Coordinates of C-alpha atoms and ligand atoms in Angstrom, one line a residue:
X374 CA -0.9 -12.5 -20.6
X375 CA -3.2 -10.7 -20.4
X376 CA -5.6 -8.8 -17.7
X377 CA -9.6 -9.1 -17.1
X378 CA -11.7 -7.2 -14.7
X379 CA -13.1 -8.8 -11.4
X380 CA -16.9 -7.7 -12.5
X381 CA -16.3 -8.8 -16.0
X382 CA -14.0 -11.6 -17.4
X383 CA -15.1 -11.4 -21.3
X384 CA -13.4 -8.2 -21.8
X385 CA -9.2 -8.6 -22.0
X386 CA -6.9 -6.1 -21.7
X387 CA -3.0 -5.3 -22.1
X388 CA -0.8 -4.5 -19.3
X389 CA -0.2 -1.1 -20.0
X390 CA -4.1 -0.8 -20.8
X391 CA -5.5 -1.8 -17.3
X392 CA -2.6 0.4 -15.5
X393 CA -3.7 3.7 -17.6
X394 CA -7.1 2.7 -16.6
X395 CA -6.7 1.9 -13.1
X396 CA -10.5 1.2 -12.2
X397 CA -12.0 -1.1 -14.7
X398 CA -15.7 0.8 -16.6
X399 CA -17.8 -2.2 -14.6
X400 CA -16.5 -0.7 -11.4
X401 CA -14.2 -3.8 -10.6
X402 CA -10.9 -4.3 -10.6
X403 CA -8.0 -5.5 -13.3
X404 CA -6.2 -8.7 -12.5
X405 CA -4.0 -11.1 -14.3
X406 CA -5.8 -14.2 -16.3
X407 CA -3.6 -16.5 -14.6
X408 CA -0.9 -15.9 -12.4
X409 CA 3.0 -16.6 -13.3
X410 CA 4.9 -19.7 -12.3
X411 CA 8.8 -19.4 -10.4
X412 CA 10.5 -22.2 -9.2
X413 CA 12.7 -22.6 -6.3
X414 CA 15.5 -22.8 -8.6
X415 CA 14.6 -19.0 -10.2
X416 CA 14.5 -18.1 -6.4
X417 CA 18.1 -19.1 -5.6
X418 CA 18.9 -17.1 -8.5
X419 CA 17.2 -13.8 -7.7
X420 CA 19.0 -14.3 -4.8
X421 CA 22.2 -13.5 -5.8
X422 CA 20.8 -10.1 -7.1
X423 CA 20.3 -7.1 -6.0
X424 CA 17.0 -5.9 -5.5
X425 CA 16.3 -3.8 -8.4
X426 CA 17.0 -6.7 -10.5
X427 CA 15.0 -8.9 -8.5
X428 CA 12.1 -6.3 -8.9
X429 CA 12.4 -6.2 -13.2
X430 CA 12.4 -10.2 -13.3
X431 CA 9.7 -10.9 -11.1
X432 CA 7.2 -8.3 -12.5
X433 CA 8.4 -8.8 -16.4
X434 CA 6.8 -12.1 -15.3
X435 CA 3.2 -10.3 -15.5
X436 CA 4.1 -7.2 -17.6
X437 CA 4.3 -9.3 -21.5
X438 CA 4.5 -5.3 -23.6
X439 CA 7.4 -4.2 -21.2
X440 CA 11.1 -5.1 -21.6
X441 CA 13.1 -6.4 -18.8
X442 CA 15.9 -3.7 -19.6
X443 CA 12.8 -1.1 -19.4
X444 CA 12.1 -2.4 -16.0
X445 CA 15.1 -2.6 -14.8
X446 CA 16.4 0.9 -15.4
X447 CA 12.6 1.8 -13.4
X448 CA 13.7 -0.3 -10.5
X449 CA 17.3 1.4 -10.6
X450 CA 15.3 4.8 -10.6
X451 CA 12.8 4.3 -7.7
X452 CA 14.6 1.8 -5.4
X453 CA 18.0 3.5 -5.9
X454 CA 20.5 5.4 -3.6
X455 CA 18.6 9.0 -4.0
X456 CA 15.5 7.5 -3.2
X457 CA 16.2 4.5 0.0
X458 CA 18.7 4.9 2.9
X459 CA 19.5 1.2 2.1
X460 CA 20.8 -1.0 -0.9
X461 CA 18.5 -3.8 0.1
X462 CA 15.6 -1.3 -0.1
X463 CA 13.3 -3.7 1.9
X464 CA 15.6 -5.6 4.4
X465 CA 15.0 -8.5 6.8
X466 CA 15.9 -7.9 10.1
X467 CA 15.4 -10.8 13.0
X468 CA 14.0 -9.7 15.8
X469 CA 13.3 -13.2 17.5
X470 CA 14.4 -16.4 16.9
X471 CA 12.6 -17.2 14.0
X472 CA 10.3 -13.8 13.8
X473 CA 11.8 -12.0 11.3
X474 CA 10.7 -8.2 10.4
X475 CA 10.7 -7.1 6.5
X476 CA 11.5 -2.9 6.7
X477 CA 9.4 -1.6 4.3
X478 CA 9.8 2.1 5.1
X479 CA 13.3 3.3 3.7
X480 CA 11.6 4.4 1.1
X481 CA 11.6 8.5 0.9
X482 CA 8.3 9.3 3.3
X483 CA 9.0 6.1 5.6
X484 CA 6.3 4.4 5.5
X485 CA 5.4 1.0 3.0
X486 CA 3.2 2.9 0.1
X487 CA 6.8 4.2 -1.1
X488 CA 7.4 0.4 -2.2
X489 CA 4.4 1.2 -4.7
X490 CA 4.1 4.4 -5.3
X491 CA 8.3 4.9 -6.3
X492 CA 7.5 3.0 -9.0
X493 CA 4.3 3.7 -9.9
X494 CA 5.0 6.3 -11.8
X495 CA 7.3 4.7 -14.4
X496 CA 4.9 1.9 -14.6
X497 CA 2.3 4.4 -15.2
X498 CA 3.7 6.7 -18.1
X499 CA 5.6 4.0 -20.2
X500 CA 1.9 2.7 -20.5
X501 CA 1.0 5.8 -21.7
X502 CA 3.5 5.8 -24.3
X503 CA 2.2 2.4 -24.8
X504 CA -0.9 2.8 -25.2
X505 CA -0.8 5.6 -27.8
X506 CA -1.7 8.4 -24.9
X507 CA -0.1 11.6 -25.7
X508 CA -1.9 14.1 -23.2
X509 CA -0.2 14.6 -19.8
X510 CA -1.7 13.0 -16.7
X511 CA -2.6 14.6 -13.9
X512 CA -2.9 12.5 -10.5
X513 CA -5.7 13.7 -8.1
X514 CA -5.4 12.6 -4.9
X515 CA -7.5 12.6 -1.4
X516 CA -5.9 11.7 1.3
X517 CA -6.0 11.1 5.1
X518 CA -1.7 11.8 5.5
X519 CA 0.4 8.6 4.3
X520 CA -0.9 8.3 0.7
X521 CA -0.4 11.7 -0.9
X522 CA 2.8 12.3 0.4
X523 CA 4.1 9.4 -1.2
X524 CA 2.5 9.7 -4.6
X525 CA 3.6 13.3 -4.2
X526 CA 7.2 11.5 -3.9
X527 CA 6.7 8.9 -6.6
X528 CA 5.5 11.4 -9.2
X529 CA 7.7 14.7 -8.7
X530 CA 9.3 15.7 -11.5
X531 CA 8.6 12.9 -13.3
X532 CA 7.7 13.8 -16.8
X533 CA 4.2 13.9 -18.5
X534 CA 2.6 13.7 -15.2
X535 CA 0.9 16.3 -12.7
X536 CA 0.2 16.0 -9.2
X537 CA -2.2 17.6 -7.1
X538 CA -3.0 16.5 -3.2
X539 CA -6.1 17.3 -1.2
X540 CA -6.1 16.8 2.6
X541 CA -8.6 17.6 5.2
X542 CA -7.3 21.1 7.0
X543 CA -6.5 19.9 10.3
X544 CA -7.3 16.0 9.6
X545 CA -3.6 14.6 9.5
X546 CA -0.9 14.8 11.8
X547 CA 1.9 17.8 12.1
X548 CA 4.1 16.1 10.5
X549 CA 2.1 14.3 7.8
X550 CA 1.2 18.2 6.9
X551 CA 4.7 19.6 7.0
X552 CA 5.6 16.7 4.9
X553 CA 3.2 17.9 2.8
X554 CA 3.5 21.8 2.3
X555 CA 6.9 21.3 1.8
X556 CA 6.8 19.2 -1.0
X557 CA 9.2 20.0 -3.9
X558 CA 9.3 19.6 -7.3
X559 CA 7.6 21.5 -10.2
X560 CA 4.9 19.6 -11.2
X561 CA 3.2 19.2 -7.7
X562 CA 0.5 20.8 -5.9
X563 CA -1.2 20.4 -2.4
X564 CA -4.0 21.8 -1.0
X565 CA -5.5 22.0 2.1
X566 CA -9.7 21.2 2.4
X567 CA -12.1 22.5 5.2
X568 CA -13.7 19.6 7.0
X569 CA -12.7 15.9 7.3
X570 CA -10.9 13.3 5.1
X571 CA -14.6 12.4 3.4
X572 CA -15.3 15.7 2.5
X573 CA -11.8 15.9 0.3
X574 CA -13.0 12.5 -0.9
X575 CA -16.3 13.5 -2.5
X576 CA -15.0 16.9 -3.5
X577 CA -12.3 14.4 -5.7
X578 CA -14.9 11.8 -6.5
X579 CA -17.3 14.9 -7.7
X580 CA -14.2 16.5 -9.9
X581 CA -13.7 12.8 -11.9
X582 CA -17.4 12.4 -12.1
X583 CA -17.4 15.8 -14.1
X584 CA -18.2 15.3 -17.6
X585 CA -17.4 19.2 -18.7
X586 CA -14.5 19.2 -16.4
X587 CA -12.7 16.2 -18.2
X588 CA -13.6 17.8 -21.7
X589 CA -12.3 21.0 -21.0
X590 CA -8.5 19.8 -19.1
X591 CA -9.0 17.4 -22.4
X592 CA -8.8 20.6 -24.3
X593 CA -6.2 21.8 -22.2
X594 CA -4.2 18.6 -22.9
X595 CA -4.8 16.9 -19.7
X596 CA -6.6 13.7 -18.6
X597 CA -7.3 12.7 -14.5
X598 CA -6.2 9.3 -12.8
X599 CA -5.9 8.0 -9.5
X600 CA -3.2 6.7 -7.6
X601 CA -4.8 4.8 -5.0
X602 CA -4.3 1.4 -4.2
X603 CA -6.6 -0.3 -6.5
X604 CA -4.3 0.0 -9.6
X605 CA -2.8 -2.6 -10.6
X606 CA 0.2 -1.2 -11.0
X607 CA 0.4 -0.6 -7.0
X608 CA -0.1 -3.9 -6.0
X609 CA 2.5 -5.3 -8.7
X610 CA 5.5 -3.8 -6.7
X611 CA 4.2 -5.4 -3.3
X612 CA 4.6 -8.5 -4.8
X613 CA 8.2 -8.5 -5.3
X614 CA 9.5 -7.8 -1.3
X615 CA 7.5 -11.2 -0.6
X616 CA 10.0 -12.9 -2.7
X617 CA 13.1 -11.1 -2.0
X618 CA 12.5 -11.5 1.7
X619 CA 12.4 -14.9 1.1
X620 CA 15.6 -14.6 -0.6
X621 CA 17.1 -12.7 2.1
X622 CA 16.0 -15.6 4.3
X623 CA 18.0 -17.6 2.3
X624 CA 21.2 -15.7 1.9
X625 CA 21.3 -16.2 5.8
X626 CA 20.7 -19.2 6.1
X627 CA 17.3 -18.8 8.1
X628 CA 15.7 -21.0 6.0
X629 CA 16.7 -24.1 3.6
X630 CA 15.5 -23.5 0.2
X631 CA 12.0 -25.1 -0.1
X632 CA 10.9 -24.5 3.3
X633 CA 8.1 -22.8 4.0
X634 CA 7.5 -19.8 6.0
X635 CA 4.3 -17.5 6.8
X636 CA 3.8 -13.9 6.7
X637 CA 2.2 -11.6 9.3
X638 CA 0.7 -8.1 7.4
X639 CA -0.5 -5.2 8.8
X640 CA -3.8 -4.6 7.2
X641 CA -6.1 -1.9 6.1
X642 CA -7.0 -1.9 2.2
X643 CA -6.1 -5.5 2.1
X644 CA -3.6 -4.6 -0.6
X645 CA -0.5 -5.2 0.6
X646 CA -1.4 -9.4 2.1
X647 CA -3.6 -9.7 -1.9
X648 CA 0.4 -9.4 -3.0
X649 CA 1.8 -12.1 -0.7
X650 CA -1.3 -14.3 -1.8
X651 CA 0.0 -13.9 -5.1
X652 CA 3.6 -14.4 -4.4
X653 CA 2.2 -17.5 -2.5
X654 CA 0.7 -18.8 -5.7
X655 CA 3.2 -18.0 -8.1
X656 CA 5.2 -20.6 -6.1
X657 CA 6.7 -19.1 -3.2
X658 CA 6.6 -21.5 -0.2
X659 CA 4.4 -19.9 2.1
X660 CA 2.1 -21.9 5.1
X661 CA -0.2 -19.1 6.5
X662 CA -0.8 -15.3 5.5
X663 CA -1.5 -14.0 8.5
X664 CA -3.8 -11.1 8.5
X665 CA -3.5 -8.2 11.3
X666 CA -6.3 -5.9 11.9
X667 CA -6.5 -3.1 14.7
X668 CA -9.9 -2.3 16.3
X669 CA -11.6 -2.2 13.0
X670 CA -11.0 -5.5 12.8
X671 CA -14.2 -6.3 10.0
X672 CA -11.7 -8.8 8.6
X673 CA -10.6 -10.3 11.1
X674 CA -14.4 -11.4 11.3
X675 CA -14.7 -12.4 7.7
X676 CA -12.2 -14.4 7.8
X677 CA -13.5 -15.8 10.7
X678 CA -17.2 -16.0 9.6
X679 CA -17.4 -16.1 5.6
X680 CA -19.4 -12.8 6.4
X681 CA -18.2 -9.4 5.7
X682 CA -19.8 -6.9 7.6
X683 CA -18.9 -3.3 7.5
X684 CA -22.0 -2.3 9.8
X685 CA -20.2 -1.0 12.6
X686 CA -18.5 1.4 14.5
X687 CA -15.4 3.4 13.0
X688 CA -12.6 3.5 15.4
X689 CA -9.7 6.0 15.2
X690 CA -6.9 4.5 16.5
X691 CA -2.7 4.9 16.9
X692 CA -2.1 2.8 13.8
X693 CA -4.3 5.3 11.7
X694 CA -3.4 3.6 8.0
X695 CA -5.4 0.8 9.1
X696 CA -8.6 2.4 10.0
X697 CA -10.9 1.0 7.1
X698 CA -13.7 -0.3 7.1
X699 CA -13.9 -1.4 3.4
X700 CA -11.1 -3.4 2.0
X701 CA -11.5 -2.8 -1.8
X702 CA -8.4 -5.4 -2.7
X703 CA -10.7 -8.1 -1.0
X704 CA -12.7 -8.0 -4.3
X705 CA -9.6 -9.4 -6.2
X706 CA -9.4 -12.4 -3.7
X707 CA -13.1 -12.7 -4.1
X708 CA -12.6 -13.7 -7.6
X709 CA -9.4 -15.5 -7.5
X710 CA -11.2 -18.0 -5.2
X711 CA -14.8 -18.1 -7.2
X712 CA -13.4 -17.8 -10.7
X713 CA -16.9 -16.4 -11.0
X714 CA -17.0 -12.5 -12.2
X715 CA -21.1 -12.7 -11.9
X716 CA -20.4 -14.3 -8.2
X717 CA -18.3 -10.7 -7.0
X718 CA -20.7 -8.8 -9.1
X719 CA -23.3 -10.4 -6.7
X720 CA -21.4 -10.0 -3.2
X721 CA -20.3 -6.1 -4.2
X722 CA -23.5 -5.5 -4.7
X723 CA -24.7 -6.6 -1.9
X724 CA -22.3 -4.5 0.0
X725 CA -23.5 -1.4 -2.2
X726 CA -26.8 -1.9 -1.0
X727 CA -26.7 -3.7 2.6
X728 CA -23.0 -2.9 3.8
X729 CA -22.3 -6.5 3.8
X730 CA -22.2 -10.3 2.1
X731 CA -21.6 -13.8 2.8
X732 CA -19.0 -15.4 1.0
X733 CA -20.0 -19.5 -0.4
X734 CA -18.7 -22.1 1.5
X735 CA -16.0 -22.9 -1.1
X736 CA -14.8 -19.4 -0.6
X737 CA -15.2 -19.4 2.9
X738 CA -13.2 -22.8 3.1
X739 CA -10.0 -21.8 0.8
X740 CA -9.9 -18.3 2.8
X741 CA -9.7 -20.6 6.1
X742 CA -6.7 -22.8 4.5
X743 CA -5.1 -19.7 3.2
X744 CA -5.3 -17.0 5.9
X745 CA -4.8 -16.9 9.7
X746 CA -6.0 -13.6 11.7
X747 CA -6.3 -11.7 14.7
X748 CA -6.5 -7.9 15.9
X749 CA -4.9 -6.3 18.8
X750 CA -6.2 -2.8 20.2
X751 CA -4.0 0.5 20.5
X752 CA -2.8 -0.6 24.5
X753 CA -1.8 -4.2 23.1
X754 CA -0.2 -2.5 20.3
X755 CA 1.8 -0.2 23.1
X756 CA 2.4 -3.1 25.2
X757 CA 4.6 -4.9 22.3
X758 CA 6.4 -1.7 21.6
X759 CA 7.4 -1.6 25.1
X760 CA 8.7 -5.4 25.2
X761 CA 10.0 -5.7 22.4
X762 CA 12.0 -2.6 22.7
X763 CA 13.6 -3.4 26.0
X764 CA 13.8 -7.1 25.7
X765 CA 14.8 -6.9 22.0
X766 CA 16.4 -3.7 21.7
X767 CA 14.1 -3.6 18.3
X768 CA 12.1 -0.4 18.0
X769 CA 8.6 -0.3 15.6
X770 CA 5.9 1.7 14.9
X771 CA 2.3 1.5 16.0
X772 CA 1.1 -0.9 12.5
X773 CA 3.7 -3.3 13.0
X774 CA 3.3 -3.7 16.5
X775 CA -0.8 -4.7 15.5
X776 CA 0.8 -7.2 13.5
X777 CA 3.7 -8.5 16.0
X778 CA 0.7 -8.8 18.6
X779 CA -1.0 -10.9 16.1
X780 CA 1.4 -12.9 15.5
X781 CA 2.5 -14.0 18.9
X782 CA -1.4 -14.6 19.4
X783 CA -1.1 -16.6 16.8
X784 CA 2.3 -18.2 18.4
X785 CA 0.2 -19.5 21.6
X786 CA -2.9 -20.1 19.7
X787 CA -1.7 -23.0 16.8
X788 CA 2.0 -23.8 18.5
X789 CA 2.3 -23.5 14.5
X790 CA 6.7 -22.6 15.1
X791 CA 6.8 -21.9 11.3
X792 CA 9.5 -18.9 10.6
X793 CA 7.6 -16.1 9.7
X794 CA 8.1 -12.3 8.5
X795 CA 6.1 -10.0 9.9
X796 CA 5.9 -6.7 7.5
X797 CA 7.2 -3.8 8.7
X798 CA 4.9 -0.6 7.1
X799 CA 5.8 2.0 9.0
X800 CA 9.3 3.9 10.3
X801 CA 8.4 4.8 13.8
X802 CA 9.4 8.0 14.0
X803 CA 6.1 8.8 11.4
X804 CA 4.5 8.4 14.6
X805 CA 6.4 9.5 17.4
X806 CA 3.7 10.7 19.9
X807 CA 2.0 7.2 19.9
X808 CA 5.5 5.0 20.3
X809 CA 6.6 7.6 22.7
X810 CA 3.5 7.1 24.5
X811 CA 4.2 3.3 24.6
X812 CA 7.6 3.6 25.9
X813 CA 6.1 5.8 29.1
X814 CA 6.8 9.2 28.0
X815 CA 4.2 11.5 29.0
X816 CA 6.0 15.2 28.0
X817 CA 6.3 15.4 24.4
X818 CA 7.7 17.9 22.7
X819 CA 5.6 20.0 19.8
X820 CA 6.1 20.0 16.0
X821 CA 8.8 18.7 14.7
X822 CA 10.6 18.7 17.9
X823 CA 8.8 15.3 18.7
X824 CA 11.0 13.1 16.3
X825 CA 14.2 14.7 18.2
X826 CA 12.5 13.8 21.7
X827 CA 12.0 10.0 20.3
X828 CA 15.5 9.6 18.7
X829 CA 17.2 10.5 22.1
X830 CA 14.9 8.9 23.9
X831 CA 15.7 5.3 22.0
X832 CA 19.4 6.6 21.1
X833 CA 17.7 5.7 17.3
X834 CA 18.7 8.4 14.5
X835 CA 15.7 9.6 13.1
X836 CA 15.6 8.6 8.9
X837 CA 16.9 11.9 7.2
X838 CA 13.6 13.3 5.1
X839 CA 11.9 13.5 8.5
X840 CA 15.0 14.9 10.3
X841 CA 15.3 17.6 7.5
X842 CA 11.7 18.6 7.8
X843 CA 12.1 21.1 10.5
X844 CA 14.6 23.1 8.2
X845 CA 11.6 23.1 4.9
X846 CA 10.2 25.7 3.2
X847 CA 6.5 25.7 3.3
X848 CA 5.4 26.2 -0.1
X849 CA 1.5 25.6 -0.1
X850 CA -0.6 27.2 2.3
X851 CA -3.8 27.2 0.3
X852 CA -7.2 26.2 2.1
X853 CA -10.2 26.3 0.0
X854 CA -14.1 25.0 0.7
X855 CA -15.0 21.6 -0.9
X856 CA -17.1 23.9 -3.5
X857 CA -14.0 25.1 -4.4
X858 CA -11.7 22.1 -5.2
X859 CA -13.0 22.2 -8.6
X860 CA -11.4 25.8 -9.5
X861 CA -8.4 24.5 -7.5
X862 CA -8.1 22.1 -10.2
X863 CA -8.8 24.3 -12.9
X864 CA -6.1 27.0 -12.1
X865 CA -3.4 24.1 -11.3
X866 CA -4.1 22.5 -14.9
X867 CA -4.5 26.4 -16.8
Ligands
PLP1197 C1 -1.4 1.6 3.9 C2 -0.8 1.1 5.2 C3 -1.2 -0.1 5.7 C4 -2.3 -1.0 5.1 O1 -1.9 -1.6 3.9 P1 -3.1 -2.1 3.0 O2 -2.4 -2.5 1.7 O3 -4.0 -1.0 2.8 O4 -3.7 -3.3 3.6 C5 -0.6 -0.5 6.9 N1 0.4 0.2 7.5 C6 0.8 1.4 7.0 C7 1.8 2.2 7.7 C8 0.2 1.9 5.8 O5 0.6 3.1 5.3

């Protein structure tokens, strides 16, 4: 099998190719020619495994230059015992009669990236090897708090690889920093930037633009990649927990095998839903994707409309993974519905140049039949934590309450009683001050002392690596100008 890019479908590439490249030349993104087949019968098999096994069959399915034993001792690595606080890695808890939640945050920073990013890094330098690459790689990243602590995760110590974070001084949360500035591992660095999450952004977009830069790490034995969500090899992973929850479902007895059920996504990059669309089309029996958004709901209008917009206010809200206002995996569904490489070429530029586009009325129509939506604003959000906690003794975090909102929207809106899973992205205690908030708590304690204040408070234990945080080492304390990334760079990869 193998991959083309959404702006360009003559040119094919391997597996391994499209992962080491990440972004395709053309600007667009790499996807599969076609997408893999399972039947139910494959299902009720990969139900009776763990989930690191699940993980190696279902993406052997799409990676043709990788073994299966390959992918399996990767799963073993990233999903394993040192990494999640649970063998099922991403289990299915019911939290009403038939709305389940899938926990996607046992992963080593508590929040759903770690799903990607854990394995990630595997995916990423056996492609090397692959692909004939022999320099190390060195991961830049910008980030606005969840991202770059979990690739900082995913690619610690791992070998022929580099890491190096930027994050706004004073743009993330205490605890996303301390998180952070504590990061171990050898081949890791973090950095702090002055001004806002856009300014780190263009000082990294500047630093991969730099011709004499890349010659001279080149020299050096280095080369620059990304980690952010438009690999390939990040939306791969996200495809797996669709099936396995489904699996799950099965094993008790929730749902018969064949029968369909819908899932309710949090949504920002659009990443995370693009992987239940394919797990949808590979087979899985799925009725509605159900597409969350918060205040910056733009997609909630395009799929609403056939028009995406991005002309509008920016709204910082509680659930802040989810304040975007360009979903770069829509491009992929863009051209899974057209088939047309010149037709995303057209809309992409149109957002380029005008900040929006209007989808064709055969896209416009299969995005209808595919997707449901909704959005629910930060005192909605609140509202469900505060319900569902005391009536359901279920506690969540400020994303997956946007999405539980949605979903019982949805609920009174269609009387559509399907089971569905709602995805669960975030562990709460990443963001104590907003779900203490909801729960009526108006003293908070500061720091780190916060995630103690919400663990008595809900008699929850808080998951270990934020527990352990007060008790850290703070190893980077640099803060530099965004003129200055570029010798930040230079000195990390001497
Ligand atoms: C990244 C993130 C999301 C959004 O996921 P996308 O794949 O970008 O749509 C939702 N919730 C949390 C907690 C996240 O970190």
């Amino acid at each position: 099998m193998y991959y083309v890019s959404t702006r360009n479908a003559s040119l094919k590439f391997s597996a391994s190719e499209a992962i080491v490249q990440g972004l395709s030349r053309d600007g667009g993104l790499f996807l599969p020619e076609s997408i893999p087949q399972i039947t139910m019968a494959q299902v009720e098999q990969l139900a009776k495994l763990p989930y690191p096994q699940r993980a190696a069959k279902i993406m052997k399915l799409y990676l043709e230059d990788f073994f299966e034993e390959e992918l399996l001792g990767f799963a073993e690595k990233a999903y394993g015992p040192v990494k999640f606080d649970t063998p099922a890695a991403a289990p299915v808890v019911e939290v009403e009669p038939g709305n389940h939640v899938l926990e996607l945050w046992h992963g080593p920073t508590c929040a759903f990236k770690d799903m990607a990013l854990q394995m990630l890094p595997y995916l990423l330098t056996a492609s090397l090897k692959k692909t004939g690459e022999e320099k190390t790689v060195c991961i830049l990243v910008a980030t606005s708090g969840d991202t770059g602590k979990a690739a900082l995760e995913g690619f610690r110590d791992v070998e022929h690889t580099k890491i190096l974070v930027f994050y706004p001084d004073g743009g993330v949360s205490d605890i996303q920093k301390l998180q952070m500035v504590t990061q171990e591992g050898a081949n890791v660095g973090v950095c702090a930037v002055e001004g806002n999450f856009d300014d780190a952004q263009t000082g990294v977009k500047r630093i991969f633009s730099d011709a004499e830069l890349r010659e001279q790490l080149e020299k050096n034995g280095y080369f620059l990649s990304s980690a952010n969500s438009i690999n390939w090899g990040r939306v791969l992973p996200q495809i797996v927990y669709y099936i396995s929850a489904y699996c799950d479902l099965l094993n008790a007895g929730a749902v018969k095998a064949g029968e369909k059920i819908n899932f309710c996504v949090p949504t920002g990059n659009f990443g995370n839903i693009l992987a239940g669309y394919y797990a949808k089309h590979m087979g899985l029996p799925v009725g509605k994707l159900i597409c969350a958004s918060n205040e910056n709901n733009v997609l909630t209008d395009f799929i609403r409309t056939g028009t995406y917009d991005r002309n509008r206010p920016f709204y910082q809200t509680a659930s802040p993974s989810m304040d975007i206002l360009i979903s770069s995996n829509l491009e992929r569904l863009l051209y899974l519905l057209s088939g047309s490489d010149e037709e995303v070429r057209g809309y992409m530029e149109s957002l380029n140049k005008t900040g929006k586009y209007t989808v064709s009325e055969k896209i416009r129509k299969a995005v209808a039949e595919e997707f449901a939506c909704g959005y629910a604003d930060d005192a909605m959000g609140a509202k469900t934590i505060q319900a569902i906690f005391t009536q359901k003794d279920y506690l969540m975090d400020t994303h997956t309450a946007v999405a539980y909102t949605v979903l019982k929207q949805y609920r009174a809106e269609t009387a559509d009683e399907t089971p569905t899973v709602v995805d669960s992205t975030a562990s709460p205690f990443k963001f104590c001050t907003s779900v203490l908030s909801a729960l009526g708590e108006t003293e908070q304690e500061k720091g780190t002392a916060i995630i103690g204040q919400l663990s008595s408070r809900t008699g929850r234990p808080a998951p270990k690596p934020l527990a352990e945080l007060a008790g850290k080492t703070v190893r980077f304390e640099q803060v530099v100008s965004k003129e200055n990334m570029k010798r930040v760079v230079t000195e990390f990869l001497r």
